PDB file of C-alpha atoms in Angstrom:
ATOM      1  CA  UNK A1310       7.868  -2.194  22.728  1.00  0.00           C
ATOM      2  CA  UNK A1311       4.690  -3.072  20.820  1.00  0.00           C
ATOM      3  CA  UNK A1312       3.844   0.607  20.623  1.00  0.00           C
ATOM      4  CA  UNK A1313       7.146   1.256  18.851  1.00  0.00           C
ATOM      5  CA  UNK A1314       6.280  -1.597  16.458  1.00  0.00           C
ATOM      6  CA  UNK A1315       2.869   0.005  15.828  1.00  0.00           C
ATOM      7  CA  UNK A1316       4.535   3.333  15.078  1.00  0.00           C
ATOM      8  CA  UNK A1317       6.835   1.653  12.579  1.00  0.00           C
ATOM      9  CA  UNK A1318       3.750   0.199  10.832  1.00  0.00           C
ATOM     10  CA  UNK A1319       1.878   3.490  10.602  1.00  0.00           C
ATOM     11  CA  UNK A1320       3.576   4.946   7.492  1.00  0.00           C
ATOM     12  CA  UNK A1321       2.716   1.779   5.555  1.00  0.00           C
ATOM     13  CA  UNK A1322      -0.943   2.014   6.569  1.00  0.00           C
ATOM     14  CA  UNK A1323      -0.886   5.727   5.697  1.00  0.00           C
ATOM     15  CA  UNK A1324      -0.469   4.854   2.011  1.00  0.00           C
ATOM     16  CA  UNK A1325      -4.140   3.882   1.828  1.00  0.00           C
ATOM     17  CA  UNK A1326      -5.511   6.472   4.241  1.00  0.00           C
ATOM     18  CA  UNK A1327      -7.401   8.022   1.307  1.00  0.00           C
ATOM     19  CA  UNK A1328      -8.481   4.731  -0.301  1.00  0.00           C
ATOM     20  CA  UNK A1329      -6.388   5.425  -3.403  1.00  0.00           C
ATOM     21  CA  UNK A1330      -4.475   2.158  -3.036  1.00  0.00           C
ATOM     22  CA  UNK A1331      -7.737   0.254  -3.296  1.00  0.00           C
ATOM     23  CA  UNK A1332      -9.052   2.444  -6.116  1.00  0.00           C
ATOM     24  CA  UNK A1333      -5.810   1.794  -8.034  1.00  0.00           C
ATOM     25  CA  UNK A1334      -6.273  -1.947  -7.482  1.00  0.00           C
ATOM     26  CA  UNK A1335      -9.867  -1.646  -8.612  1.00  0.00           C
ATOM     27  CA  UNK A1336      -8.929   0.135 -11.855  1.00  0.00           C
ATOM     28  CA  UNK A1337      -6.311  -2.550 -12.476  1.00  0.00           C
ATOM     29  CA  UNK A1338      -8.715  -5.479 -11.902  1.00  0.00           C
ATOM     30  CA  UNK A1339     -11.585  -3.946 -13.882  1.00  0.00           C
ATOM     31  CA  UNK A1340      -9.285  -2.674 -16.655  1.00  0.00           C
ATOM     32  CA  UNK A1341      -7.577  -6.055 -17.040  1.00  0.00           C
ATOM     33  CA  UNK A1342     -10.982  -7.769 -16.945  1.00  0.00           C
ATOM     34  CA  UNK A1343     -12.294  -5.497 -19.707  1.00  0.00           C
ATOM     35  CA  UNK A1344      -9.157  -6.005 -21.814  1.00  0.00           C
ATOM     36  CA  UNK A1345      -9.380  -9.764 -21.281  1.00  0.00           C
ATOM     37  CA  UNK A1346     -13.055  -9.753 -22.289  1.00  0.00           C
ATOM     38  CA  UNK A1347     -12.317  -7.690 -25.425  1.00  0.00           C
ATOM     39  CA  UNK A1348      -9.523 -10.086 -26.408  1.00  0.00           C
ATOM     40  CA  UNK A1349     -11.789 -13.111 -25.951  1.00  0.00           C
ATOM     41  CA  UNK A1350     -14.723 -11.655 -27.845  1.00  0.00           C
ATOM     42  CA  UNK A1351     -12.841 -10.112 -30.761  1.00  0.00           C
ATOM     43  CA  UNK A1352     -11.453 -12.021 -33.763  1.00  0.00           C
ATOM     44  CA  UNK A1353      -7.739 -12.978 -33.717  1.00  0.00           C
ATOM     45  CA  UNK A1354      -6.858 -10.341 -36.347  1.00  0.00           C
ATOM     46  CA  UNK A1355      -8.686  -7.496 -34.604  1.00  0.00           C
ATOM     47  CA  UNK A1356      -6.998  -4.290 -33.498  1.00  0.00           C
ATOM     48  CA  UNK A1357      -7.340  -5.288 -29.804  1.00  0.00           C
ATOM     49  CA  UNK A1358      -4.951  -8.199 -30.261  1.00  0.00           C
ATOM     50  CA  UNK A1359      -2.367  -5.929 -31.866  1.00  0.00           C
ATOM     51  CA  UNK A1360      -2.505  -3.159 -29.262  1.00  0.00           C
ATOM     52  CA  UNK A1361      -3.250  -5.212 -26.135  1.00  0.00           C
ATOM     53  CA  UNK A1362       0.304  -4.857 -24.787  1.00  0.00           C
ATOM     54  CA  UNK A1363       0.204  -1.080 -25.211  1.00  0.00           C
ATOM     55  CA  UNK A1364      -3.237  -0.922 -23.590  1.00  0.00           C
ATOM     56  CA  UNK A1365      -1.850  -2.904 -20.636  1.00  0.00           C
ATOM     57  CA  UNK A1366       1.193  -0.611 -20.271  1.00  0.00           C
ATOM     58  CA  UNK A1367      -1.089   2.441 -20.639  1.00  0.00           C
ATOM     59  CA  UNK A1368      -3.339   1.116 -17.883  1.00  0.00           C
ATOM     60  CA  UNK A1369      -0.383   0.617 -15.520  1.00  0.00           C
ATOM     61  CA  UNK A1370       0.925   4.127 -16.264  1.00  0.00           C
ATOM     62  CA  UNK A1371      -2.556   5.576 -15.746  1.00  0.00           C
ATOM     63  CA  UNK A1372      -2.790   3.926 -12.322  1.00  0.00           C
ATOM     64  CA  UNK A1373       0.742   4.978 -11.286  1.00  0.00           C
ATOM     65  CA  UNK A1374       0.523   8.605 -12.367  1.00  0.00           C
ATOM     66  CA  UNK A1375      -3.183   8.909 -11.525  1.00  0.00           C
ATOM     67  CA  UNK A1376      -2.543   7.963  -7.886  1.00  0.00           C
ATOM     68  CA  UNK A1377       0.502  10.242  -7.757  1.00  0.00           C
ATOM     69  CA  UNK A1378      -1.463  13.214  -9.121  1.00  0.00           C
ATOM     70  CA  UNK A1379      -4.442  12.755  -6.796  1.00  0.00           C
ATOM     71  CA  UNK A1380      -2.157  12.313  -3.770  1.00  0.00           C
ATOM     72  CA  UNK A1381      -0.244  15.479  -4.686  1.00  0.00           C
ATOM     73  CA  UNK A1382      -3.451  17.488  -5.027  1.00  0.00           C
ATOM     74  CA  UNK A1383      -5.558  16.039  -2.216  1.00  0.00           C
ATOM     75  CA  UNK A1384      -3.669  13.895   0.315  1.00  0.00           C
ATOM     76  CA  UNK A1385      -0.307  15.634   0.770  1.00  0.00           C
ATOM     77  CA  UNK A1386      -1.785  19.108   1.377  1.00  0.00           C
ATOM     78  CA  UNK A1387      -4.306  17.682   3.886  1.00  0.00           C
ATOM     79  CA  UNK A1388      -2.420  15.149   5.972  1.00  0.00           C
ATOM     80  CA  UNK A1389       1.171  15.335   4.767  1.00  0.00           C
ATOM     81  CA  UNK A1390       3.696  13.927   2.363  1.00  0.00           C
ATOM     82  CA  UNK A1391       5.598  10.651   2.758  1.00  0.00           C
ATOM     83  CA  UNK A1392       8.273   9.198   0.520  1.00  0.00           C
ATOM     84  CA  UNK A1393       8.615   5.462   1.122  1.00  0.00           C
ATOM     85  CA  UNK A1394      11.851   3.520   1.280  1.00  0.00           C
ATOM     86  CA  UNK A1395      12.512   1.424  -1.788  1.00  0.00           C
ATOM     87  CA  UNK A1396      12.362  -2.263  -0.936  1.00  0.00           C
ATOM     88  CA  UNK A1397      14.075  -4.196  -3.664  1.00  0.00           C
ATOM     89  CA  UNK A1398      13.404  -7.633  -2.191  1.00  0.00           C
ATOM     90  CA  UNK A1399       9.614  -6.985  -2.092  1.00  0.00           C
ATOM     91  CA  UNK A1400       9.586  -6.034  -5.781  1.00  0.00           C
ATOM     92  CA  UNK A1401      11.730  -9.067  -6.609  1.00  0.00           C
ATOM     93  CA  UNK A1402       9.380 -11.435  -4.721  1.00  0.00           C
ATOM     94  CA  UNK A1403       6.338  -9.891  -6.464  1.00  0.00           C
ATOM     95  CA  UNK A1404       8.033 -10.285  -9.863  1.00  0.00           C
ATOM     96  CA  UNK A1405       8.912 -13.951  -9.167  1.00  0.00           C
ATOM     97  CA  UNK A1406       5.363 -14.759  -7.936  1.00  0.00           C
ATOM     98  CA  UNK A1407       3.883 -12.979 -10.977  1.00  0.00           C
ATOM     99  CA  UNK A1408       6.184 -14.836 -13.370  1.00  0.00           C
ATOM    100  CA  UNK A1409       5.394 -18.214 -11.749  1.00  0.00           C
ATOM    101  CA  UNK A1410       1.637 -17.560 -11.865  1.00  0.00           C
ATOM    102  CA  UNK A1411       1.826 -16.531 -15.540  1.00  0.00           C
ATOM    103  CA  UNK A1412       3.928 -19.590 -16.393  1.00  0.00           C
ATOM    104  CA  UNK A1413       1.473 -21.851 -14.521  1.00  0.00           C
ATOM    105  CA  UNK A1414      -1.470 -20.360 -16.412  1.00  0.00           C
ATOM    106  CA  UNK A1415       0.355 -20.742 -19.749  1.00  0.00           C
ATOM    107  CA  UNK A1416       1.090 -24.430 -19.039  1.00  0.00           C
ATOM    108  CA  UNK A1417      -2.512 -25.059 -17.966  1.00  0.00           C
ATOM    109  CA  UNK A1418      -3.727 -23.390 -21.172  1.00  0.00           C
ATOM    110  CA  UNK A1419      -1.520 -25.475 -23.432  1.00  0.00           C
ATOM    111  CA  UNK A1420      -2.249 -28.781 -21.742  1.00  0.00           C
ATOM    112  CA  UNK A1421      -5.968 -28.020 -21.308  1.00  0.00           C
ATOM    113  CA  UNK A1422      -5.778 -28.588 -17.557  1.00  0.00           C
ATOM    114  CA  UNK A1423      -8.767 -27.514 -15.491  1.00  0.00           C
ATOM    115  CA  UNK A1424      -7.305 -25.210 -12.822  1.00  0.00           C
ATOM    116  CA  UNK A1425     -10.266 -22.835 -12.683  1.00  0.00           C
ATOM    117  CA  UNK A1426     -11.138 -23.957  -9.126  1.00  0.00           C
ATOM    118  CA  UNK A1427      -7.545 -23.335  -8.050  1.00  0.00           C
ATOM    119  CA  UNK A1428      -7.562 -19.895  -9.699  1.00  0.00           C
ATOM    120  CA  UNK A1429     -10.829 -19.020  -7.955  1.00  0.00           C
ATOM    121  CA  UNK A1430      -9.535 -20.191  -4.602  1.00  0.00           C
ATOM    122  CA  UNK A1431      -6.402 -18.056  -5.147  1.00  0.00           C
ATOM    123  CA  UNK A1432      -8.898 -15.299  -4.407  1.00  0.00           C
ATOM    124  CA  UNK A1433      -8.639 -16.428  -0.765  1.00  0.00           C
ATOM    125  CA  UNK A1434      -4.955 -15.478  -0.857  1.00  0.00           C
ATOM    126  CA  UNK A1435      -5.991 -12.145  -2.392  1.00  0.00           C
ATOM    127  CA  UNK A1436      -8.572 -11.667   0.391  1.00  0.00           C
ATOM    128  CA  UNK A1437      -5.916 -12.521   2.992  1.00  0.00           C
ATOM    129  CA  UNK A1438      -3.444 -10.047   1.484  1.00  0.00           C
ATOM    130  CA  UNK A1439      -6.152  -7.372   1.399  1.00  0.00           C
ATOM    131  CA  UNK A1440      -7.048  -8.123   5.017  1.00  0.00           C
ATOM    132  CA  UNK A1441      -3.424  -7.883   6.138  1.00  0.00           C
ATOM    133  CA  UNK A1442      -2.631  -4.704   4.240  1.00  0.00           C
ATOM    134  CA  UNK A1443      -5.866  -2.729   4.533  1.00  0.00           C
ATOM    135  CA  UNK A1444      -8.411  -4.252   6.924  1.00  0.00           C
ATOM    136  CA  UNK A1445      -6.025  -4.558   9.876  1.00  0.00           C
ATOM    137  CA  UNK A1446      -6.170  -0.845  10.543  1.00  0.00           C
ATOM    138  CA  UNK A1447      -9.785  -0.216   9.482  1.00  0.00           C
ATOM    139  CA  UNK A1448     -12.199  -2.702  11.004  1.00  0.00           C
ATOM    140  CA  UNK A1449     -15.190  -2.168   8.680  1.00  0.00           C
ATOM    141  CA  UNK A1450     -13.042  -3.438   5.811  1.00  0.00           C
ATOM    142  CA  UNK A1451     -13.286  -6.916   7.324  1.00  0.00           C
ATOM    143  CA  UNK A1452     -16.710  -7.001   5.621  1.00  0.00           C
ATOM    144  CA  UNK A1453     -14.914  -6.632   2.272  1.00  0.00           C
ATOM    145  CA  UNK A1454     -12.480  -9.417   3.251  1.00  0.00           C
ATOM    146  CA  UNK A1455     -15.481 -11.651   4.030  1.00  0.00           C
ATOM    147  CA  UNK A1456     -17.158 -10.732   0.729  1.00  0.00           C
ATOM    148  CA  UNK A1457     -13.950 -11.550  -1.176  1.00  0.00           C
ATOM    149  CA  UNK A1458     -13.641 -14.926   0.544  1.00  0.00           C
ATOM    150  CA  UNK A1459     -17.304 -15.798  -0.130  1.00  0.00           C
ATOM    151  CA  UNK A1460     -16.958 -14.672  -3.772  1.00  0.00           C
ATOM    152  CA  UNK A1461     -13.894 -16.935  -4.189  1.00  0.00           C
ATOM    153  CA  UNK A1462     -15.843 -19.964  -2.950  1.00  0.00           C
ATOM    154  CA  UNK A1463     -18.890 -19.141  -5.101  1.00  0.00           C
ATOM    155  CA  UNK A1464     -16.764 -18.717  -8.252  1.00  0.00           C
ATOM    156  CA  UNK A1465     -14.822 -21.905  -7.474  1.00  0.00           C
ATOM    157  CA  UNK A1466     -18.010 -23.956  -7.294  1.00  0.00           C
ATOM    158  CA  UNK A1467     -20.027 -22.339 -10.085  1.00  0.00           C
ATOM    159  CA  UNK A1468     -21.327 -24.803 -12.704  1.00  0.00           C
ATOM    160  CA  UNK A1469     -18.974 -25.464 -15.621  1.00  0.00           C
ATOM    161  CA  UNK A1470     -21.431 -24.207 -18.238  1.00  0.00           C
ATOM    162  CA  UNK A1471     -21.838 -20.823 -16.491  1.00  0.00           C
ATOM    163  CA  UNK A1472     -18.077 -20.192 -16.341  1.00  0.00           C
ATOM    164  CA  UNK A1473     -17.624 -21.651 -19.833  1.00  0.00           C
ATOM    165  CA  UNK A1474     -20.238 -19.276 -21.262  1.00  0.00           C
ATOM    166  CA  UNK A1475     -18.430 -16.333 -19.672  1.00  0.00           C
ATOM    167  CA  UNK A1476     -15.055 -17.516 -20.907  1.00  0.00           C
ATOM    168  CA  UNK A1477     -15.720 -18.205 -24.572  1.00  0.00           C
ATOM    169  CA  UNK A1478     -18.434 -18.449 -27.184  1.00  0.00           C
ATOM    170  CA  UNK A1479     -16.812 -21.471 -28.755  1.00  0.00           C
ATOM    171  CA  UNK A1480     -17.273 -24.818 -26.960  1.00  0.00           C
ATOM    172  CA  UNK A1481     -14.114 -26.313 -28.575  1.00  0.00           C
ATOM    173  CA  UNK A1482     -12.023 -26.135 -25.366  1.00  0.00           C
ATOM    174  CA  UNK A1483     -14.380 -26.286 -22.369  1.00  0.00           C
ATOM    175  CA  UNK A1484     -11.533 -26.367 -19.783  1.00  0.00           C
ATOM    176  CA  UNK A1485      -9.913 -23.292 -21.292  1.00  0.00           C
ATOM    177  CA  UNK A1486     -13.261 -21.483 -21.475  1.00  0.00           C
ATOM    178  CA  UNK A1487     -13.981 -22.358 -17.841  1.00  0.00           C
ATOM    179  CA  UNK A1488     -10.576 -21.067 -16.736  1.00  0.00           C
ATOM    180  CA  UNK A1489     -10.990 -17.827 -18.705  1.00  0.00           C
ATOM    181  CA  UNK A1490     -14.474 -17.392 -17.261  1.00  0.00           C
ATOM    182  CA  UNK A1491     -13.200 -17.920 -13.696  1.00  0.00           C
ATOM    183  CA  UNK A1492     -10.399 -15.339 -14.174  1.00  0.00           C
ATOM    184  CA  UNK A1493     -12.751 -12.812 -15.787  1.00  0.00           C
ATOM    185  CA  UNK A1494     -15.392 -13.195 -13.084  1.00  0.00           C
ATOM    186  CA  UNK A1495     -12.776 -13.004 -10.297  1.00  0.00           C
ATOM    187  CA  UNK A1496     -11.266  -9.798 -11.734  1.00  0.00           C
ATOM    188  CA  UNK A1497     -14.720  -8.232 -12.044  1.00  0.00           C
ATOM    189  CA  UNK A1498     -15.847  -9.171  -8.526  1.00  0.00           C
ATOM    190  CA  UNK A1499     -12.583  -8.152  -6.777  1.00  0.00           C
ATOM    191  CA  UNK A1500     -12.401  -4.960  -8.853  1.00  0.00           C
ATOM    192  CA  UNK A1501     -15.945  -4.022  -7.852  1.00  0.00           C
ATOM    193  CA  UNK A1502     -15.331  -4.770  -4.162  1.00  0.00           C
ATOM    194  CA  UNK A1503     -12.137  -2.679  -4.199  1.00  0.00           C
ATOM    195  CA  UNK A1504     -14.017   0.130  -5.948  1.00  0.00           C
ATOM    196  CA  UNK A1505     -16.694   0.138  -3.240  1.00  0.00           C
ATOM    197  CA  UNK A1506     -14.163  -0.046  -0.401  1.00  0.00           C
ATOM    198  CA  UNK A1507     -11.808   2.552  -1.925  1.00  0.00           C
ATOM    199  CA  UNK A1508     -14.708   4.878  -2.734  1.00  0.00           C
ATOM    200  CA  UNK A1509     -16.010   4.745   0.858  1.00  0.00           C
ATOM    201  CA  UNK A1510     -12.469   5.310   2.210  1.00  0.00           C
ATOM    202  CA  UNK A1511     -11.942   8.338  -0.042  1.00  0.00           C
ATOM    203  CA  UNK A1512     -15.321   9.783   0.931  1.00  0.00           C
ATOM    204  CA  UNK A1513     -14.572   9.309   4.650  1.00  0.00           C
ATOM    205  CA  UNK A1514     -11.091  10.789   4.224  1.00  0.00           C
ATOM    206  CA  UNK A1515     -12.414  13.920   2.504  1.00  0.00           C
ATOM    207  CA  UNK A1516     -15.179  14.174   5.099  1.00  0.00           C
ATOM    208  CA  UNK A1517     -12.856  13.908   8.121  1.00  0.00           C
ATOM    209  CA  UNK A1518      -9.874  15.969   6.987  1.00  0.00           C
ATOM    210  CA  UNK A1519      -9.696  19.688   6.507  1.00  0.00           C
ATOM    211  CA  UNK A1520      -9.029  21.391   3.188  1.00  0.00           C
ATOM    212  CA  UNK A1521      -5.394  22.540   3.075  1.00  0.00           C
ATOM    213  CA  UNK A1522      -4.376  25.769   4.766  1.00  0.00           C
ATOM    214  CA  UNK A1523      -2.148  28.089   2.739  1.00  0.00           C
ATOM    215  CA  UNK A1524       0.213  29.095   5.549  1.00  0.00           C
ATOM    216  CA  UNK A1525       2.834  26.417   4.825  1.00  0.00           C
ATOM    217  CA  UNK A1526       4.983  24.622   7.371  1.00  0.00           C
TER     218      UNK A1526
ATOM    219  CA  UNK B 999      19.145  -6.815  38.064  1.00  0.00           C
ATOM    220  CA  UNK B1000      22.014  -4.336  38.188  1.00  0.00           C
ATOM    221  CA  UNK B1001      22.770  -5.022  34.563  1.00  0.00           C
ATOM    222  CA  UNK B1002      19.128  -4.297  33.652  1.00  0.00           C
ATOM    223  CA  UNK B1003      19.175  -0.982  35.488  1.00  0.00           C
ATOM    224  CA  UNK B1004      22.448  -0.083  33.823  1.00  0.00           C
ATOM    225  CA  UNK B1005      20.918  -0.865  30.417  1.00  0.00           C
ATOM    226  CA  UNK B1006      17.962   1.398  31.164  1.00  0.00           C
ATOM    227  CA  UNK B1007      20.339   4.165  32.276  1.00  0.00           C
ATOM    228  CA  UNK B1008      22.255   3.732  29.018  1.00  0.00           C
ATOM    229  CA  UNK B1009      19.181   4.416  26.857  1.00  0.00           C
ATOM    230  CA  UNK B1010      19.622   7.326  24.474  1.00  0.00           C
ATOM    231  CA  UNK B1011      17.892  10.254  26.229  1.00  0.00           C
ATOM    232  CA  UNK B1012      17.411  12.177  23.003  1.00  0.00           C
ATOM    233  CA  UNK B1013      15.263   9.359  21.570  1.00  0.00           C
ATOM    234  CA  UNK B1014      13.740   8.158  24.858  1.00  0.00           C
ATOM    235  CA  UNK B1015      11.473  11.198  25.267  1.00  0.00           C
ATOM    236  CA  UNK B1016       7.974  10.027  24.104  1.00  0.00           C
ATOM    237  CA  UNK B1017       7.393  12.784  21.546  1.00  0.00           C
ATOM    238  CA  UNK B1018      10.815  12.335  19.954  1.00  0.00           C
ATOM    239  CA  UNK B1019      10.460   8.547  20.055  1.00  0.00           C
ATOM    240  CA  UNK B1020       7.263   8.850  17.988  1.00  0.00           C
ATOM    241  CA  UNK B1021       8.995  11.139  15.488  1.00  0.00           C
ATOM    242  CA  UNK B1022      12.073   8.935  15.116  1.00  0.00           C
ATOM    243  CA  UNK B1023      10.005   5.717  14.818  1.00  0.00           C
ATOM    244  CA  UNK B1024       7.795   7.252  12.115  1.00  0.00           C
ATOM    245  CA  UNK B1025      10.763   8.587  10.164  1.00  0.00           C
ATOM    246  CA  UNK B1026      12.675   5.324  10.545  1.00  0.00           C
ATOM    247  CA  UNK B1027      10.022   3.536   8.467  1.00  0.00           C
ATOM    248  CA  UNK B1028      10.163   5.986   5.556  1.00  0.00           C
ATOM    249  CA  UNK B1029      12.717   7.662   3.333  1.00  0.00           C
ATOM    250  CA  UNK B1030      11.427  11.140   4.206  1.00  0.00           C
ATOM    251  CA  UNK B1031       8.248  12.875   5.291  1.00  0.00           C
ATOM    252  CA  UNK B1032       7.072  16.432   5.786  1.00  0.00           C
ATOM    253  CA  UNK B1033       6.208  18.407   8.912  1.00  0.00           C
ATOM    254  CA  UNK B1034       2.454  18.136   8.256  1.00  0.00           C
ATOM    255  CA  UNK B1035       2.617  14.339   8.174  1.00  0.00           C
ATOM    256  CA  UNK B1036       4.422  14.197  11.531  1.00  0.00           C
ATOM    257  CA  UNK B1037       1.952  16.650  13.018  1.00  0.00           C
ATOM    258  CA  UNK B1038      -0.969  14.573  11.723  1.00  0.00           C
ATOM    259  CA  UNK B1039       0.416  11.241  12.932  1.00  0.00           C
ATOM    260  CA  UNK B1040       1.740  12.330  16.323  1.00  0.00           C
ATOM    261  CA  UNK B1041      -0.951  14.849  17.249  1.00  0.00           C
ATOM    262  CA  UNK B1042       1.752  17.129  18.673  1.00  0.00           C
ATOM    263  CA  UNK B1043       1.218  20.885  18.205  1.00  0.00           C
ATOM    264  CA  UNK B1044       3.432  22.896  15.837  1.00  0.00           C
ATOM    265  CA  UNK B1045       5.574  24.582  18.516  1.00  0.00           C
ATOM    266  CA  UNK B1046       6.354  21.407  20.451  1.00  0.00           C
ATOM    267  CA  UNK B1047       6.998  19.462  17.263  1.00  0.00           C
ATOM    268  CA  UNK B1048       9.412  22.169  16.068  1.00  0.00           C
ATOM    269  CA  UNK B1049      11.336  22.061  19.343  1.00  0.00           C
ATOM    270  CA  UNK B1050      11.592  18.238  19.201  1.00  0.00           C
ATOM    271  CA  UNK B1051      12.826  18.430  15.616  1.00  0.00           C
ATOM    272  CA  UNK B1052      15.437  21.032  16.567  1.00  0.00           C
ATOM    273  CA  UNK B1053      16.682  18.780  19.393  1.00  0.00           C
ATOM    274  CA  UNK B1054      16.979  15.829  17.003  1.00  0.00           C
ATOM    275  CA  UNK B1055      18.714  17.993  14.409  1.00  0.00           C
ATOM    276  CA  UNK B1056      21.214  19.213  17.028  1.00  0.00           C
ATOM    277  CA  UNK B1057      22.011  15.604  17.916  1.00  0.00           C
ATOM    278  CA  UNK B1058      22.718  14.918  14.225  1.00  0.00           C
ATOM    279  CA  UNK B1059      19.838  12.427  13.972  1.00  0.00           C
ATOM    280  CA  UNK B1060      17.722  14.440  11.587  1.00  0.00           C
ATOM    281  CA  UNK B1061      18.240  16.262   8.294  1.00  0.00           C
ATOM    282  CA  UNK B1062      15.853  19.121   7.536  1.00  0.00           C
ATOM    283  CA  UNK B1063      15.241  20.478   4.036  1.00  0.00           C
ATOM    284  CA  UNK B1064      13.144  23.567   3.389  1.00  0.00           C
ATOM    285  CA  UNK B1065      11.425  23.573   0.026  1.00  0.00           C
ATOM    286  CA  UNK B1066       8.167  24.590  -1.692  1.00  0.00           C
ATOM    287  CA  UNK B1067       5.078  22.645  -2.712  1.00  0.00           C
ATOM    288  CA  UNK B1068       3.842  24.930  -5.453  1.00  0.00           C
ATOM    289  CA  UNK B1069       3.817  28.288  -3.645  1.00  0.00           C
ATOM    290  CA  UNK B1070       3.438  26.768  -0.187  1.00  0.00           C
ATOM    291  CA  UNK B1071       6.572  26.269   1.947  1.00  0.00           C
ATOM    292  CA  UNK B1072       7.264  22.668   2.895  1.00  0.00           C
ATOM    293  CA  UNK B1073       9.658  21.206   5.478  1.00  0.00           C
ATOM    294  CA  UNK B1074      11.003  17.779   4.555  1.00  0.00           C
ATOM    295  CA  UNK B1075      12.558  15.616   7.246  1.00  0.00           C
ATOM    296  CA  UNK B1076      14.625  12.463   7.113  1.00  0.00           C
ATOM    297  CA  UNK B1077      16.706  10.480   9.576  1.00  0.00           C
ATOM    298  CA  UNK B1078      20.447  10.597   8.992  1.00  0.00           C
ATOM    299  CA  UNK B1079      22.611   7.469   9.039  1.00  0.00           C
ATOM    300  CA  UNK B1080      23.591   8.320  12.620  1.00  0.00           C
ATOM    301  CA  UNK B1081      19.907   8.708  13.524  1.00  0.00           C
ATOM    302  CA  UNK B1082      19.019   5.309  12.050  1.00  0.00           C
ATOM    303  CA  UNK B1083      21.858   3.605  13.908  1.00  0.00           C
ATOM    304  CA  UNK B1084      20.911   5.376  17.150  1.00  0.00           C
ATOM    305  CA  UNK B1085      17.298   4.206  16.844  1.00  0.00           C
ATOM    306  CA  UNK B1086      18.331   0.612  16.090  1.00  0.00           C
ATOM    307  CA  UNK B1087      20.606   0.667  19.125  1.00  0.00           C
ATOM    308  CA  UNK B1088      17.849   2.191  21.246  1.00  0.00           C
ATOM    309  CA  UNK B1089      15.408  -0.576  20.278  1.00  0.00           C
ATOM    310  CA  UNK B1090      18.000  -3.243  21.006  1.00  0.00           C
ATOM    311  CA  UNK B1091      18.770  -1.835  24.442  1.00  0.00           C
ATOM    312  CA  UNK B1092      15.080  -1.401  25.249  1.00  0.00           C
ATOM    313  CA  UNK B1093      14.473  -5.066  24.367  1.00  0.00           C
ATOM    314  CA  UNK B1094      17.356  -6.110  26.618  1.00  0.00           C
ATOM    315  CA  UNK B1095      16.050  -3.982  29.474  1.00  0.00           C
ATOM    316  CA  UNK B1096      12.539  -5.407  29.217  1.00  0.00           C
TER     317      UNK B1096
END
């Protein structure tokens, strides 16, 4: 019976067989980190503040269509095409969690609460999710899970002045600067780890699969 | 004990064959997939896979669509409603039997 359960899991694991899931996550983390950094370092009336929403939407579209294009050209001709079932409840849960996290951050910002340690430790949840979704099937990725967990602890316990310096040049709101610094550093570290892991996966995939034959099916 | 044996005897023979069980389980988890994907995941050769797919199609468990990916022919496969129900029932009976 377990073997049937394993078979039912395989299509889900197939999504990241080429590492593109991780590379997409990496582009998102690093892109959001860069946008965040630009918004923090540029004056309030700069062009970045006016177009930030469009940059964000553009980044999401780039990830979505970029992955689709690469899969169509590389993955589907090599190891086959899969169209996944739409799971509305998963999207709804993700939207609710995202909305709650954003609302929590907004409240912490307004009330100048120091939740930077909490935000950094949320990286443990991220590491757990990564482990469950990607590292379960590919054992070497447990190293990445470990690195993510260690990075979360290190960021959580970094001195205030280090995170504050990353977060803002102005010392007017040290808690806010510390929080911004923790988010920026987390995005950069997780983005880099996903880039490394996704890059290795893609390289291994290309190395171990044959270029497509032209005889069709 | 008799009941258990009867449950095993009642298992859907079309799905119970190992090759077809792999195919149905893989397709159950997705909306649709192509021939190449099934071949890659199951490790079954083209001829045997084709014959399993024909058997499933005959039973009304599988819908086959022939199309093109660019200039390359592509065979898309998806479980029908009957196929999904049959697999759910198969899993339930297998659990009871074990």
